[in-house]
Short mmCIF file of C-alpha atoms in Angstrom, two decimals:
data_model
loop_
_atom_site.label_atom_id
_atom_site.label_comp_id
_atom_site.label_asym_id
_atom_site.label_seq_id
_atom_site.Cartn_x
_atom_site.Cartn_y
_atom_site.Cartn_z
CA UNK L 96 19.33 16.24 -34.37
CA UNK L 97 17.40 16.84 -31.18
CA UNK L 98 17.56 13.23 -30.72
CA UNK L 99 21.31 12.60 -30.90
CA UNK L 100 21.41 15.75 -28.67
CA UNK L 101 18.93 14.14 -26.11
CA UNK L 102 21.07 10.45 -26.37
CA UNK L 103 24.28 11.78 -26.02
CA UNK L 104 23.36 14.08 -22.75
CA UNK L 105 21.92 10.86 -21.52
CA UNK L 106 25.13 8.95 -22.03
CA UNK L 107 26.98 11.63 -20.19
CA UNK L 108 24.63 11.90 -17.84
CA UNK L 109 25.08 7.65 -17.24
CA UNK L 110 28.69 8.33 -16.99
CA UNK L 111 28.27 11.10 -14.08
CA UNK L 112 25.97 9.10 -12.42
CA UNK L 113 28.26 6.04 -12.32
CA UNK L 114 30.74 8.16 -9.69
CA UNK L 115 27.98 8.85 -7.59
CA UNK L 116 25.74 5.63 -7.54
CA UNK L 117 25.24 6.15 -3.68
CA UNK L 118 23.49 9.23 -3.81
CA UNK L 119 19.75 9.80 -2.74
CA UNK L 120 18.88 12.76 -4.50
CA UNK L 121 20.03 13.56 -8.08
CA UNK L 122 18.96 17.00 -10.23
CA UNK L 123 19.85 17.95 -13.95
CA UNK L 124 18.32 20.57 -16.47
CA UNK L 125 17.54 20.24 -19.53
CA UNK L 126 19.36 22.30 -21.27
CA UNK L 127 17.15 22.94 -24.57
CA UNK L 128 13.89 23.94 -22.29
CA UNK L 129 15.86 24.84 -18.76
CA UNK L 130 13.32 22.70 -17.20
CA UNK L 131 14.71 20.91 -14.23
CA UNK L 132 14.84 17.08 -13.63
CA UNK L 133 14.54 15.71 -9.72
CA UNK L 134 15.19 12.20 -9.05
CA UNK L 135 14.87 11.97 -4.79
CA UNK L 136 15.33 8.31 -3.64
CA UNK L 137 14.99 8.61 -0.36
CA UNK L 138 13.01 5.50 0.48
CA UNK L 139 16.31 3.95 -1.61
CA UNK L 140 13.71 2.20 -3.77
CA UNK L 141 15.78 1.91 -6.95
CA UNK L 142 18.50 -1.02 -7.28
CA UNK L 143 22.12 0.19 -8.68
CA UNK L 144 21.97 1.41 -12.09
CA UNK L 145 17.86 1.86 -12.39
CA UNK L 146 18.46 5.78 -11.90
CA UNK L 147 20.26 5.97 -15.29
CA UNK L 148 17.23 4.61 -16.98
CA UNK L 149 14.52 6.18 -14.85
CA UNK L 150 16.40 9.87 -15.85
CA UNK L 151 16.44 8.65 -19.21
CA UNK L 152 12.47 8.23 -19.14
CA UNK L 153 12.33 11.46 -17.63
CA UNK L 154 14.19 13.65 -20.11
CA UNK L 155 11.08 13.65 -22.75
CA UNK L 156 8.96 14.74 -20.11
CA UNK L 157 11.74 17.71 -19.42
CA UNK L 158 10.45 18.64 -23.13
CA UNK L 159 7.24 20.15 -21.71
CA UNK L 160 7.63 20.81 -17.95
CA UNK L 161 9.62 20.33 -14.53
CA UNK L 162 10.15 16.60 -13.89
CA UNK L 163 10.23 14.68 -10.50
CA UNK L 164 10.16 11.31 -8.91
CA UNK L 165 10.51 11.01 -5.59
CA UNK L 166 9.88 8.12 -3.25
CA UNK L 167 8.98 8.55 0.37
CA UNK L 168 8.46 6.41 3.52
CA UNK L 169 6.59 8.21 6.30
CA UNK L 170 3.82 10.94 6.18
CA UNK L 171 0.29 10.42 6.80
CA UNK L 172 -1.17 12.15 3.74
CA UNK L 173 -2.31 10.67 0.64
CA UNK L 174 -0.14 9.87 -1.86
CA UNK L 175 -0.73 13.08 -3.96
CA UNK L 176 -0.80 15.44 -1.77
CA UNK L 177 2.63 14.42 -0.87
CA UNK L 178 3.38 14.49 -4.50
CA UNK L 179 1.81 17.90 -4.37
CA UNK L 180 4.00 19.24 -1.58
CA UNK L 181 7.18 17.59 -2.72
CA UNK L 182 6.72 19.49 -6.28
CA UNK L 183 6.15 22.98 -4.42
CA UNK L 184 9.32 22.30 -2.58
CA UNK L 185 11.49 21.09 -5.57
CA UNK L 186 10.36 23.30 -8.35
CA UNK L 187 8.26 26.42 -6.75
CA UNK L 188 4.42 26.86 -6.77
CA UNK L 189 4.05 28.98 -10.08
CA UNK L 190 6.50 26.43 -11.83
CA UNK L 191 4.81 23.49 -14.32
CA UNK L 192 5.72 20.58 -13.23
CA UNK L 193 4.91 16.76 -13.12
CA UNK L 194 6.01 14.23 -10.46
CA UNK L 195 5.36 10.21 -9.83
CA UNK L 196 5.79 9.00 -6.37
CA UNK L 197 5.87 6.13 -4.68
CA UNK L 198 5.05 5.86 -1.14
CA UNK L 199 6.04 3.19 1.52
CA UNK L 200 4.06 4.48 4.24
CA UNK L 201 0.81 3.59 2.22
CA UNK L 202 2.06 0.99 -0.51
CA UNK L 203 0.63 3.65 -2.65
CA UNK L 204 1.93 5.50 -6.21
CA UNK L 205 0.28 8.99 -7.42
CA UNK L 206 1.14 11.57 -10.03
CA UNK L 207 0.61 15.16 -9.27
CA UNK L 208 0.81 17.83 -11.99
CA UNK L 209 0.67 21.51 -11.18
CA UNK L 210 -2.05 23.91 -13.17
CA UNK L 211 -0.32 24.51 -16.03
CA UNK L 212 0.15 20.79 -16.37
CA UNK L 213 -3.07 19.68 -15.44
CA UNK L 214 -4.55 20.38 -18.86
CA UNK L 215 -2.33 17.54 -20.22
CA UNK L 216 -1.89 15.12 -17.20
CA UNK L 217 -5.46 15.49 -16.26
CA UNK L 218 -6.16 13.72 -12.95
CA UNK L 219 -8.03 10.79 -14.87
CA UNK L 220 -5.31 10.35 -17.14
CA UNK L 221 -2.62 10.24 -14.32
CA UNK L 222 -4.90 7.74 -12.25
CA UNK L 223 -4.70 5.43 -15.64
CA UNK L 224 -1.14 5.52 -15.80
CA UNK L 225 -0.78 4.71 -11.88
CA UNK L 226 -3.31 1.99 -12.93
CA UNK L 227 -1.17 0.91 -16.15
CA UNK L 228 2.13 0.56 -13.64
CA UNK L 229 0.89 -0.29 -10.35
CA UNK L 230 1.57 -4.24 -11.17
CA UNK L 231 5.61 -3.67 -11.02
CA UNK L 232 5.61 -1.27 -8.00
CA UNK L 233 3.52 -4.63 -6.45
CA UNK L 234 6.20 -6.82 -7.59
CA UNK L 235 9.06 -4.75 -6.45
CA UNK L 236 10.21 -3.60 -9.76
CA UNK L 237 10.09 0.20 -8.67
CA UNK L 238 12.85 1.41 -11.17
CA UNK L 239 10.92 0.10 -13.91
CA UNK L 240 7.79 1.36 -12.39
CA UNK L 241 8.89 4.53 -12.69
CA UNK L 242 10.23 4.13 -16.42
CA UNK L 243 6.85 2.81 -17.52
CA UNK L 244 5.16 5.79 -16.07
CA UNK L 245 7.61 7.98 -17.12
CA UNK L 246 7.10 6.88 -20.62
CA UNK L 247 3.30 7.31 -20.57
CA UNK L 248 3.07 10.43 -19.03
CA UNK L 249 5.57 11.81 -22.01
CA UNK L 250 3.22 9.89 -24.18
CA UNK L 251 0.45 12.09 -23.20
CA UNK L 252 2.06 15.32 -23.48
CA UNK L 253 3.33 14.52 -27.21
CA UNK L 254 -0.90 13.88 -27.59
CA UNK L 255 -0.47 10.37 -28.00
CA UNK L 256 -3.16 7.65 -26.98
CA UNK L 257 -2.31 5.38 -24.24
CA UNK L 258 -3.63 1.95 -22.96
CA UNK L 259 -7.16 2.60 -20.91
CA UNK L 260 -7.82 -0.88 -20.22
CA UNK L 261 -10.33 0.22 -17.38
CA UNK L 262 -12.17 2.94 -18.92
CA UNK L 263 -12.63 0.00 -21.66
CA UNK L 264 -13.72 -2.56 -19.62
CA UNK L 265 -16.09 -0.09 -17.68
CA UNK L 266 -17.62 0.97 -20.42
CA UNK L 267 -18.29 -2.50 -21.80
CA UNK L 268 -19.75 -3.15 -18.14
CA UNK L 269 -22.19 -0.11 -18.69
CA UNK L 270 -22.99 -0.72 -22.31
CA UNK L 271 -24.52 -4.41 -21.18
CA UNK L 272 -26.27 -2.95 -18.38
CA UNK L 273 -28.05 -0.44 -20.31
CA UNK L 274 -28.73 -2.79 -23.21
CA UNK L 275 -30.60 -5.29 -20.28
CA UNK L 276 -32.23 -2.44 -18.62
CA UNK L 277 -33.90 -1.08 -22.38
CA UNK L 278 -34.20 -4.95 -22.89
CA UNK L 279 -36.73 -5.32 -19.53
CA UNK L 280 -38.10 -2.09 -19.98
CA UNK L 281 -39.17 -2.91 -23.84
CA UNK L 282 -40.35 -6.44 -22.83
CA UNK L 283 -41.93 -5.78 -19.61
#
């Protein structure tokens, strides 16, 4: 049931968005939590039609927590502090929230989760999803950058595993080193 809810909000939610394509900034709620969803284009980043389907990645996330992606093109601070200071601004200090950004002024993306967040989208988890979607921001595929991350970071919060191809491969890297360093310390 919740899902037919959740699809048919998002298929009125399409149809609303479809009057006002040209718009920057776009907020919802969701109305079975009341937490708030904040899309802010303003580096105008996503191509017509990608901010149906990056709100439609967003809405399980709305399950748990506030929900933002913003893109931004000026600002000398790092990515997530940014992201940090956009989510104060959108949803309050005190509030739980999440929020992805990418920003032009660096070529950078970041997730920032507030404290009550944080104990899900810990700040090694949201560096591995940056690292799991970082390959379509560098294509230019920024709507579907977004959707990827989107997904994963609702993938977390439901407890679910998600890829960790780095962690993997440095652990691999740190397993042979150790098992050449006993190997020279038994032989030598």
């Amino acid at each position: 049931m919740r899902k037919l809810f959740c699809a048919v909000l998002a298929l009125l939610l399409a149809l609303s968005l479809s009057v006002a394509a040209g718009a920057e900034t776009f907020t919802a709620t969701n109305e079975s939590t009341g937490y708030s969803l904040v899309i802010d284009d303003a580096a105008s980043l996503l191509k017509s039609g990608e901010t149906e389907k990056v709100y439609a990645s967003m809405l399980p996330v709305s399950e748990y927590a506030n929900v933002g992606f913003a893109t931004v093109s000026s600002g000398s601070n790092s990515v997530t502090e940014k992201a940090r200071a956009w989510g104060n601004s959108a949803f309050g200090s005190s509030a739980p929230y999440t929020v992805f950004m990418i920003d032009m002024s660096t070529r950078r993306i970041g997730i920032f989760s507030s404290e009550a967040v944080s104990r899900l989208i810990t700040t090694a988890k949201a560096n591995t999803i940056t690292d799991n979607v970082y390959s379509y921001a560098s294509a230019g595929e920024y709507g579907e950058c977004a959707v990827e991350a989107f997904t994963e970071i609702a993938a977390v919060m439901r407890g679910e595993k998600i890829a960790e191809p780095m962690k993997i491969i440095s652990n691999v890297l740190m397993a042979l080193i150790s098992s050449l360093l006993i190997t020279y310390l038994l032989i030598s």
